[in-house]
mmCIF file of C-alpha atoms in Angstrom:
data_model
loop_
_atom_site.group_PDB
_atom_site.id
_atom_site.type_symbol
_atom_site.label_atom_id
_atom_site.label_comp_id
_atom_site.label_asym_id
_atom_site.label_seq_id
_atom_site.Cartn_x
_atom_site.Cartn_y
_atom_site.Cartn_z
ATOM 1 C CA MET A 31 -17.045 -40.976 124.412
ATOM 2 C CA LYS A 32 -18.682 -43.269 121.911
ATOM 3 C CA ILE A 33 -17.287 -46.793 122.097
ATOM 4 C CA VAL A 34 -16.280 -48.211 118.737
ATOM 5 C CA SER A 35 -17.800 -51.663 118.769
ATOM 6 C CA ILE A 36 -15.333 -53.622 116.707
ATOM 7 C CA TRP A 37 -14.882 -56.991 118.332
ATOM 8 C CA LEU A 38 -13.377 -60.213 117.068
ATOM 9 C CA ALA A 39 -13.173 -63.557 118.862
ATOM 10 C CA ALA A 40 -10.924 -62.981 121.846
ATOM 11 C CA THR A 41 -7.526 -64.587 121.865
ATOM 12 C CA LEU A 42 -8.275 -66.098 125.260
ATOM 13 C CA PRO A 43 -11.967 -66.257 126.268
ATOM 14 C CA LEU A 44 -12.241 -66.087 130.044
ATOM 15 C CA VAL A 45 -14.932 -66.061 132.678
ATOM 16 C CA ALA A 46 -14.875 -65.469 136.406
ATOM 17 C CA SER A 47 -13.986 -68.447 138.559
ATOM 18 C CA PRO A 48 -16.984 -70.179 140.192
ATOM 19 C CA ALA A 49 -15.959 -68.990 143.659
ATOM 20 C CA HIS A 50 -16.444 -65.385 142.600
ATOM 21 C CA ALA A 51 -19.069 -65.751 139.869
ATOM 22 C CA ASP A 52 -21.971 -64.529 141.987
ATOM 23 C CA SER A 53 -20.198 -61.391 143.187
ATOM 24 C CA ALA A 54 -18.430 -60.496 139.943
ATOM 25 C CA ALA A 55 -19.645 -57.408 138.120
ATOM 26 C CA PRO A 56 -21.197 -58.069 134.692
ATOM 27 C CA LEU A 57 -18.655 -58.012 131.879
ATOM 28 C CA PRO A 58 -19.078 -55.442 129.088
ATOM 29 C CA GLN A 59 -20.982 -56.667 126.056
ATOM 30 C CA PHE A 60 -19.735 -55.820 122.562
ATOM 31 C CA GLU A 61 -21.281 -55.888 119.123
ATOM 32 C CA VAL A 62 -19.583 -56.035 115.736
ATOM 33 C CA ASP A 63 -20.077 -52.961 113.568
ATOM 34 C CA ALA A 64 -19.439 -54.396 110.125
ATOM 35 C CA PHE A 65 -19.356 -50.924 108.554
ATOM 36 C CA TRP A 66 -16.550 -49.531 110.713
ATOM 37 C CA PRO A 67 -14.181 -48.220 109.534
ATOM 38 C CA LYS A 68 -15.399 -46.708 106.291
ATOM 39 C CA PRO A 69 -13.902 -48.097 103.058
ATOM 40 C CA LEU A 70 -10.208 -47.292 102.754
ATOM 41 C CA PRO A 71 -8.776 -45.359 99.796
ATOM 42 C CA ASN A 72 -6.203 -46.544 97.244
ATOM 43 C CA LYS A 73 -7.527 -50.120 97.154
ATOM 44 C CA TRP A 74 -6.089 -50.638 100.656
ATOM 45 C CA ILE A 75 -6.938 -53.580 102.861
ATOM 46 C CA LEU A 76 -5.841 -54.553 106.360
ATOM 47 C CA GLY A 77 -3.901 -57.621 107.400
ATOM 48 C CA GLN A 78 -3.936 -59.025 110.923
ATOM 49 C CA VAL A 79 -4.922 -56.189 113.264
ATOM 50 C CA SER A 80 -2.482 -56.524 116.171
ATOM 51 C CA GLY A 81 -3.192 -53.396 118.201
ATOM 52 C CA ILE A 82 -5.774 -50.683 118.719
ATOM 53 C CA ALA A 83 -5.754 -47.643 120.999
ATOM 54 C CA THR A 84 -7.390 -44.266 121.516
ATOM 55 C CA ASP A 85 -5.682 -40.942 122.129
ATOM 56 C CA ARG A 86 -6.803 -38.009 124.297
ATOM 57 C CA TYR A 87 -8.778 -36.603 121.355
ATOM 58 C CA ASP A 88 -10.802 -39.850 121.054
ATOM 59 C CA ARG A 89 -9.185 -40.769 117.765
ATOM 60 C CA ILE A 90 -8.749 -44.488 117.120
ATOM 61 C CA TRP A 91 -5.287 -45.778 116.234
ATOM 62 C CA VAL A 92 -4.842 -49.131 114.525
ATOM 63 C CA VAL A 93 -1.672 -51.061 113.795
ATOM 64 C CA HIS A 94 -1.836 -54.064 111.483
ATOM 65 C CA ARG A 95 0.521 -56.485 109.761
ATOM 66 C CA PRO A 96 0.809 -55.887 106.007
ATOM 67 C CA ALA A 97 3.112 -58.904 105.729
ATOM 68 C CA SER A 98 0.276 -61.191 106.876
ATOM 69 C CA LEU A 99 -1.519 -60.583 103.565
ATOM 70 C CA THR A 100 -0.903 -63.154 100.836
ATOM 71 C CA PRO A 101 0.337 -62.248 97.337
ATOM 72 C CA ARG A 102 -3.146 -63.065 96.066
ATOM 73 C CA GLU A 103 -4.668 -60.595 98.519
ATOM 74 C CA ARG A 104 -2.129 -57.990 97.331
ATOM 75 C CA ALA A 105 -2.714 -58.734 93.656
ATOM 76 C CA ALA A 106 -3.028 -55.054 92.682
ATOM 77 C CA GLU A 107 0.522 -54.443 93.963
ATOM 78 C CA GLN A 108 2.089 -56.854 91.476
ATOM 79 C CA ASN A 109 3.928 -55.550 88.420
ATOM 80 C CA PRO A 110 1.957 -55.758 86.244
ATOM 81 C CA PRO A 111 -1.143 -55.859 88.496
ATOM 82 C CA GLU A 112 -2.833 -59.256 88.576
ATOM 83 C CA ALA A 113 -6.220 -57.839 89.631
ATOM 84 C CA LYS A 114 -7.922 -54.542 90.437
ATOM 85 C CA CYS A 115 -7.702 -55.275 94.172
ATOM 86 C CA CYS A 116 -5.953 -55.028 96.583
ATOM 87 C CA VAL A 117 -3.010 -53.142 98.133
ATOM 88 C CA ALA A 118 -1.735 -53.466 101.700
ATOM 89 C CA ALA A 119 -2.503 -50.367 103.757
ATOM 90 C CA PRO A 120 0.302 -48.651 105.695
ATOM 91 C CA PRO A 121 0.864 -50.299 109.099
ATOM 92 C CA VAL A 122 -0.445 -47.385 111.222
ATOM 93 C CA LEU A 123 -3.836 -45.802 110.537
ATOM 94 C CA VAL A 124 -5.813 -43.197 112.482
ATOM 95 C CA PHE A 125 -9.612 -42.872 112.371
ATOM 96 C CA ASP A 126 -12.203 -40.572 113.852
ATOM 97 C CA GLN A 127 -15.163 -41.945 115.799
ATOM 98 C CA SER A 128 -17.206 -42.316 112.610
ATOM 99 C CA GLY A 129 -14.538 -44.441 110.917
ATOM 100 C CA ASN A 130 -13.108 -41.785 108.596
ATOM 101 C CA LEU A 131 -9.389 -42.221 107.875
ATOM 102 C CA LEU A 132 -7.462 -39.207 109.184
ATOM 103 C CA ARG A 133 -3.812 -40.126 108.642
ATOM 104 C CA HIS A 134 -1.552 -43.070 107.940
ATOM 105 C CA TRP A 135 2.139 -43.932 108.070
ATOM 106 C CA GLY A 136 4.614 -46.597 109.090
ATOM 107 C CA GLY A 137 7.049 -49.160 107.795
ATOM 108 C CA PRO A 138 10.838 -49.370 107.588
ATOM 109 C CA GLY A 139 12.799 -46.101 107.569
ATOM 110 C CA ALA A 140 16.139 -44.503 108.267
ATOM 111 C CA GLY A 141 17.540 -44.597 111.787
ATOM 112 C CA PHE A 142 15.290 -47.277 113.318
ATOM 113 C CA GLN A 143 14.354 -50.946 113.038
ATOM 114 C CA TRP A 144 10.711 -51.447 112.127
ATOM 115 C CA PRO A 145 9.198 -54.508 113.864
ATOM 116 C CA GLN A 146 9.330 -57.826 112.108
ATOM 117 C CA GLY A 147 5.852 -58.486 113.533
ATOM 118 C CA GLU A 148 3.823 -55.425 114.528
ATOM 119 C CA HIS A 149 2.154 -55.918 117.918
ATOM 120 C CA GLY A 150 0.741 -53.259 120.248
ATOM 121 C CA ILE A 151 0.294 -49.504 119.991
ATOM 122 C CA PHE A 152 0.001 -46.805 122.669
ATOM 123 C CA ILE A 153 -0.460 -43.022 122.429
ATOM 124 C CA ASP A 154 0.765 -41.200 125.504
ATOM 125 C CA ASP A 155 -0.616 -37.963 126.961
ATOM 126 C CA ASN A 156 2.161 -35.978 125.280
ATOM 127 C CA ASP A 157 0.905 -37.227 121.906
ATOM 128 C CA PHE A 158 3.750 -39.620 121.162
ATOM 129 C CA VAL A 159 3.003 -42.954 119.513
ATOM 130 C CA TRP A 160 4.687 -46.092 120.852
ATOM 131 C CA LEU A 161 4.947 -49.380 118.983
ATOM 132 C CA ALA A 162 6.082 -52.861 120.003
ATOM 133 C CA GLY A 163 6.795 -55.983 117.957
ATOM 134 C CA ASN A 164 6.556 -59.706 118.588
ATOM 135 C CA GLY A 165 8.636 -60.999 115.690
ATOM 136 C CA LYS A 166 11.264 -63.568 116.637
ATOM 137 C CA SER A 167 14.084 -61.044 116.202
ATOM 138 C CA ASP A 168 12.218 -58.044 117.645
ATOM 139 C CA GLY A 169 13.831 -56.626 120.764
ATOM 140 C CA GLN A 170 12.874 -52.960 120.491
ATOM 141 C CA LEU A 171 10.255 -50.312 121.247
ATOM 142 C CA LEU A 172 9.711 -47.395 118.877
ATOM 143 C CA LYS A 173 8.535 -43.855 119.610
ATOM 144 C CA PHE A 174 7.095 -41.528 116.933
ATOM 145 C CA THR A 175 5.219 -38.261 116.678
ATOM 146 C CA VAL A 176 1.564 -38.495 115.659
ATOM 147 C CA ASP A 177 2.672 -37.663 112.106
ATOM 148 C CA GLY A 178 5.056 -40.603 112.007
ATOM 149 C CA LYS A 179 8.338 -38.788 112.598
ATOM 150 C CA PHE A 180 10.824 -41.081 114.320
ATOM 151 C CA VAL A 181 11.845 -39.996 117.831
ATOM 152 C CA LEU A 182 13.431 -42.875 119.752
ATOM 153 C CA GLN A 183 14.296 -46.571 119.606
ATOM 154 C CA ILE A 184 14.755 -48.526 122.842
ATOM 155 C CA GLY A 185 16.513 -51.859 122.481
ATOM 156 C CA LYS A 186 17.435 -53.550 119.231
ATOM 157 C CA GLN A 187 16.659 -56.525 117.069
ATOM 158 C CA GLY A 188 18.630 -59.708 117.619
ATOM 159 C CA GLU A 189 18.488 -63.375 118.490
ATOM 160 C CA GLY A 190 17.892 -65.147 121.776
ATOM 161 C CA ASN A 191 15.944 -64.197 124.883
ATOM 162 C CA ASP A 192 17.210 -62.846 128.198
ATOM 163 C CA SER A 193 14.659 -61.739 130.750
ATOM 164 C CA ASN A 194 17.356 -59.909 132.720
ATOM 165 C CA SER A 195 18.889 -57.991 129.824
ATOM 166 C CA THR A 196 19.280 -54.216 130.157
ATOM 167 C CA VAL A 197 20.006 -53.563 126.467
ATOM 168 C CA ARG A 198 17.227 -55.288 124.525
ATOM 169 C CA LEU A 199 13.775 -56.781 124.914
ATOM 170 C CA GLY A 200 12.388 -60.150 123.884
ATOM 171 C CA SER A 201 9.551 -59.759 121.384
ATOM 172 C CA PRO A 202 7.617 -57.197 123.465
ATOM 173 C CA ALA A 203 3.846 -57.335 123.087
ATOM 174 C CA ASP A 204 2.587 -54.067 124.540
ATOM 175 C CA VAL A 205 3.512 -50.635 125.920
ATOM 176 C CA ALA A 206 2.239 -48.177 128.539
ATOM 177 C CA VAL A 207 3.666 -44.764 129.446
ATOM 178 C CA ASP A 208 3.751 -42.743 132.654
ATOM 179 C CA VAL A 209 4.346 -39.251 131.265
ATOM 180 C CA ALA A 210 4.687 -37.613 134.696
ATOM 181 C CA ALA A 211 7.522 -39.959 135.678
ATOM 182 C CA LYS A 212 8.887 -40.045 132.104
ATOM 183 C CA GLU A 213 8.828 -43.835 132.109
ATOM 184 C CA VAL A 214 7.759 -46.372 129.494
ATOM 185 C CA PHE A 215 6.648 -49.847 130.597
ATOM 186 C CA ALA A 216 6.889 -52.856 128.283
ATOM 187 C CA ALA A 217 5.049 -56.170 128.495
ATOM 188 C CA ASP A 218 8.123 -58.176 127.566
ATOM 189 C CA GLY A 219 6.912 -60.433 126.071
ATOM 190 C CA TYR A 220 6.705 -63.299 123.606
ATOM 191 C CA ALA A 221 10.299 -64.393 124.349
ATOM 192 C CA ASN A 222 11.078 -62.776 127.718
ATOM 193 C CA ARG A 223 8.979 -63.116 130.888
ATOM 194 C CA ARG A 224 8.942 -59.742 132.563
ATOM 195 C CA VAL A 225 7.909 -56.118 132.799
ATOM 196 C CA ALA A 226 10.737 -53.824 131.692
ATOM 197 C CA VAL A 227 10.857 -50.072 132.421
ATOM 198 C CA PHE A 228 12.897 -47.444 130.577
ATOM 199 C CA ASP A 229 13.281 -43.675 130.572
ATOM 200 C CA SER A 230 10.781 -42.502 127.947
ATOM 201 C CA GLU A 231 12.976 -39.530 126.955
ATOM 202 C CA THR A 232 16.425 -41.122 126.754
ATOM 203 C CA GLY A 233 15.665 -44.832 126.466
ATOM 204 C CA ASN A 234 17.930 -45.651 129.421
ATOM 205 C CA TYR A 235 17.139 -48.841 131.324
ATOM 206 C CA LYS A 236 15.607 -48.322 134.794
ATOM 207 C CA ARG A 237 14.280 -51.618 136.230
ATOM 208 C CA HIS A 238 12.441 -54.854 135.518
ATOM 209 C CA TRP A 239 10.567 -57.600 137.339
ATOM 210 C CA GLY A 240 8.807 -60.909 136.809
ATOM 211 C CA ALA A 241 5.693 -62.528 138.281
ATOM 212 C CA TYR A 242 4.955 -61.546 141.887
ATOM 213 C CA GLY A 243 7.665 -58.876 141.581
ATOM 214 C CA LYS A 244 10.395 -61.518 141.668
ATOM 215 C CA PRO A 245 13.456 -61.707 139.393
ATOM 216 C CA PRO A 246 12.390 -63.348 136.114
ATOM 217 C CA SER A 247 13.817 -66.616 134.852
ATOM 218 C CA ASP A 248 13.952 -68.078 131.352
ATOM 219 C CA GLU A 249 13.983 -71.670 132.578
ATOM 220 C CA ARG A 250 11.240 -73.869 131.166
ATOM 221 C CA THR A 251 8.075 -73.956 133.276
ATOM 222 C CA PRO A 252 5.377 -76.678 133.296
ATOM 223 C CA PRO A 253 2.263 -76.165 131.160
ATOM 224 C CA TYR A 254 -0.592 -74.318 132.825
ATOM 225 C CA ASP A 255 -2.684 -76.572 135.070
ATOM 226 C CA PRO A 256 -5.531 -74.921 137.036
ATOM 227 C CA ALA A 257 -5.400 -77.747 139.583
ATOM 228 C CA LYS A 258 -1.824 -76.917 140.562
ATOM 229 C CA PRO A 259 -0.421 -73.898 142.446
ATOM 230 C CA PRO A 260 0.054 -70.852 140.215
ATOM 231 C CA SER A 261 3.361 -70.511 138.399
ATOM 232 C CA GLN A 262 5.946 -68.329 140.112
ATOM 233 C CA GLN A 263 7.044 -67.071 136.690
ATOM 234 C CA PHE A 264 5.186 -65.323 133.890
ATOM 235 C CA GLY A 265 4.470 -67.489 130.874
ATOM 236 C CA ASN A 266 4.874 -66.474 127.252
ATOM 237 C CA PRO A 267 3.460 -64.186 126.209
ATOM 238 C CA VAL A 268 3.395 -61.419 128.774
ATOM 239 C CA HIS A 269 0.691 -59.971 126.618
ATOM 240 C CA CYS A 270 -0.534 -56.594 127.853
ATOM 241 C CA ILE A 271 0.264 -53.797 130.274
ATOM 242 C CA ARG A 272 -1.751 -50.795 131.473
ATOM 243 C CA ILE A 273 -1.393 -48.193 134.244
ATOM 244 C CA ASP A 274 -4.576 -47.013 135.961
ATOM 245 C CA LYS A 275 -5.376 -43.591 137.411
ATOM 246 C CA ASP A 276 -4.276 -44.776 140.859
ATOM 247 C CA GLY A 277 -0.845 -45.751 139.595
ATOM 248 C CA LEU A 278 -1.329 -49.518 139.615
ATOM 249 C CA VAL A 279 0.284 -51.495 136.797
ATOM 250 C CA TYR A 280 -1.865 -54.293 135.339
ATOM 251 C CA VAL A 281 -0.059 -57.097 133.506
ATOM 252 C CA CYS A 282 -1.648 -59.886 131.430
ATOM 253 C CA ASP A 283 -0.062 -63.311 131.896
ATOM 254 C CA ARG A 284 -2.047 -64.957 129.125
ATOM 255 C CA THR A 285 -0.666 -68.493 129.297
ATOM 256 C CA ASN A 286 -1.335 -68.686 133.023
ATOM 257 C CA ASN A 287 -4.842 -67.175 132.735
ATOM 258 C CA ARG A 288 -4.279 -64.330 135.151
ATOM 259 C CA LEU A 289 -3.841 -60.621 135.688
ATOM 260 C CA GLN A 290 -1.212 -59.428 138.127
ATOM 261 C CA MET A 291 -1.210 -55.950 139.668
ATOM 262 C CA PHE A 292 1.877 -54.065 140.815
ATOM 263 C CA ARG A 293 2.978 -50.696 142.042
ATOM 264 C CA LYS A 294 5.129 -48.865 139.544
ATOM 265 C CA ASP A 295 8.287 -49.863 141.381
ATOM 266 C CA GLY A 296 7.470 -53.554 140.791
ATOM 267 C CA THR A 297 5.979 -54.306 144.197
ATOM 268 C CA PHE A 298 3.372 -57.048 143.813
ATOM 269 C CA VAL A 299 -0.146 -56.060 144.950
ATOM 270 C CA ALA A 300 -2.611 -58.755 143.884
ATOM 271 C CA GLU A 301 -3.585 -61.135 141.127
ATOM 272 C CA GLN A 302 -6.828 -62.269 139.593
ATOM 273 C CA ARG A 303 -6.981 -65.714 138.069
ATOM 274 C CA ARG A 304 -9.544 -66.905 135.567
ATOM 275 C CA GLN A 305 -10.760 -70.253 134.338
ATOM 276 C CA ARG A 306 -10.445 -71.249 130.739
ATOM 277 C CA VAL A 307 -13.690 -72.216 129.019
ATOM 278 C CA ALA A 308 -14.309 -73.901 125.701
ATOM 279 C CA ARG A 309 -14.167 -71.341 122.902
ATOM 280 C CA ALA A 310 -17.300 -72.604 121.182
ATOM 281 C CA ARG A 311 -19.327 -72.478 124.408
ATOM 282 C CA SER A 312 -18.103 -69.165 125.729
ATOM 283 C CA THR A 313 -20.714 -66.413 125.921
ATOM 284 C CA THR A 314 -18.531 -63.818 127.568
ATOM 285 C CA SER A 315 -14.964 -62.700 127.074
ATOM 286 C CA PHE A 316 -12.223 -60.854 128.853
ATOM 287 C CA SER A 317 -11.877 -57.276 127.629
ATOM 288 C CA HIS A 318 -8.297 -56.923 126.405
ATOM 289 C CA PRO A 319 -6.909 -53.430 127.132
ATOM 290 C CA THR A 320 -5.260 -53.115 123.740
ATOM 291 C CA GLY A 321 -8.444 -53.768 121.845
ATOM 292 C CA ILE A 322 -9.144 -56.163 119.014
ATOM 293 C CA LYS A 323 -6.742 -58.999 118.475
ATOM 294 C CA ASN A 324 -6.534 -61.485 115.642
ATOM 295 C CA SER A 325 -6.698 -65.036 116.968
ATOM 296 C CA SER A 326 -3.306 -65.794 115.455
ATOM 297 C CA THR A 327 -1.446 -63.197 117.532
#
């Protein structure tokens, strides 16, 4: 599979800790392809790109935030138009490997609550598209067909965070799906501090856990300090989640500069901590599973 080399400055540049630097495998190197994707139709432009994924057909899925574009950037949408360009593209776009636009959809609709702040996209092996949202009121996951037909909403929008809630999430950042077990895993999130698991067919709550597989807490934790023992709780945001071929669940604890690995039942396996380096001096970066991320996300 050809790797699409779109890469922006990573949200959190990381390098291996000195104790493991000599034995660490070289990190992947990326290059910006300024001509990918190909120009969009209808005077469309993208806002903050907050998620990218590939499906089993090697198509590239992008979710962006139309609301992040300013009125000046959307001048062609005004009535009457204030300029020839531009118009916000639909939130979800699908491209082939060459950057040709294949389909597009998304935005508010009947029967579901579209995210206040789009964040994260995942296409499962049954060809369903999952979306998360990190807006302050977002507490839901959404499931669609590849053509954008609504299938399922898990959770609901609302106020407040509760990392032990069974009915809503807290600004979830990312999604992963185990199609064999019919389970959807959420990195939950920008308000909550946990992994939450639901039935991917019915939306019923199944289980959740925090850092080290312990019950999560919403009590304030001290700022990250590499000289102190690692936090026993996830920070905000719990930023990504992926399941590997061996069934291990990888969770990004961005604030605390670490990855934690679990079995799918929440049993803690291991963690890998990293050291923060100055952004301007960094020559390598941590490869984020969900792809390109705008630095404001």
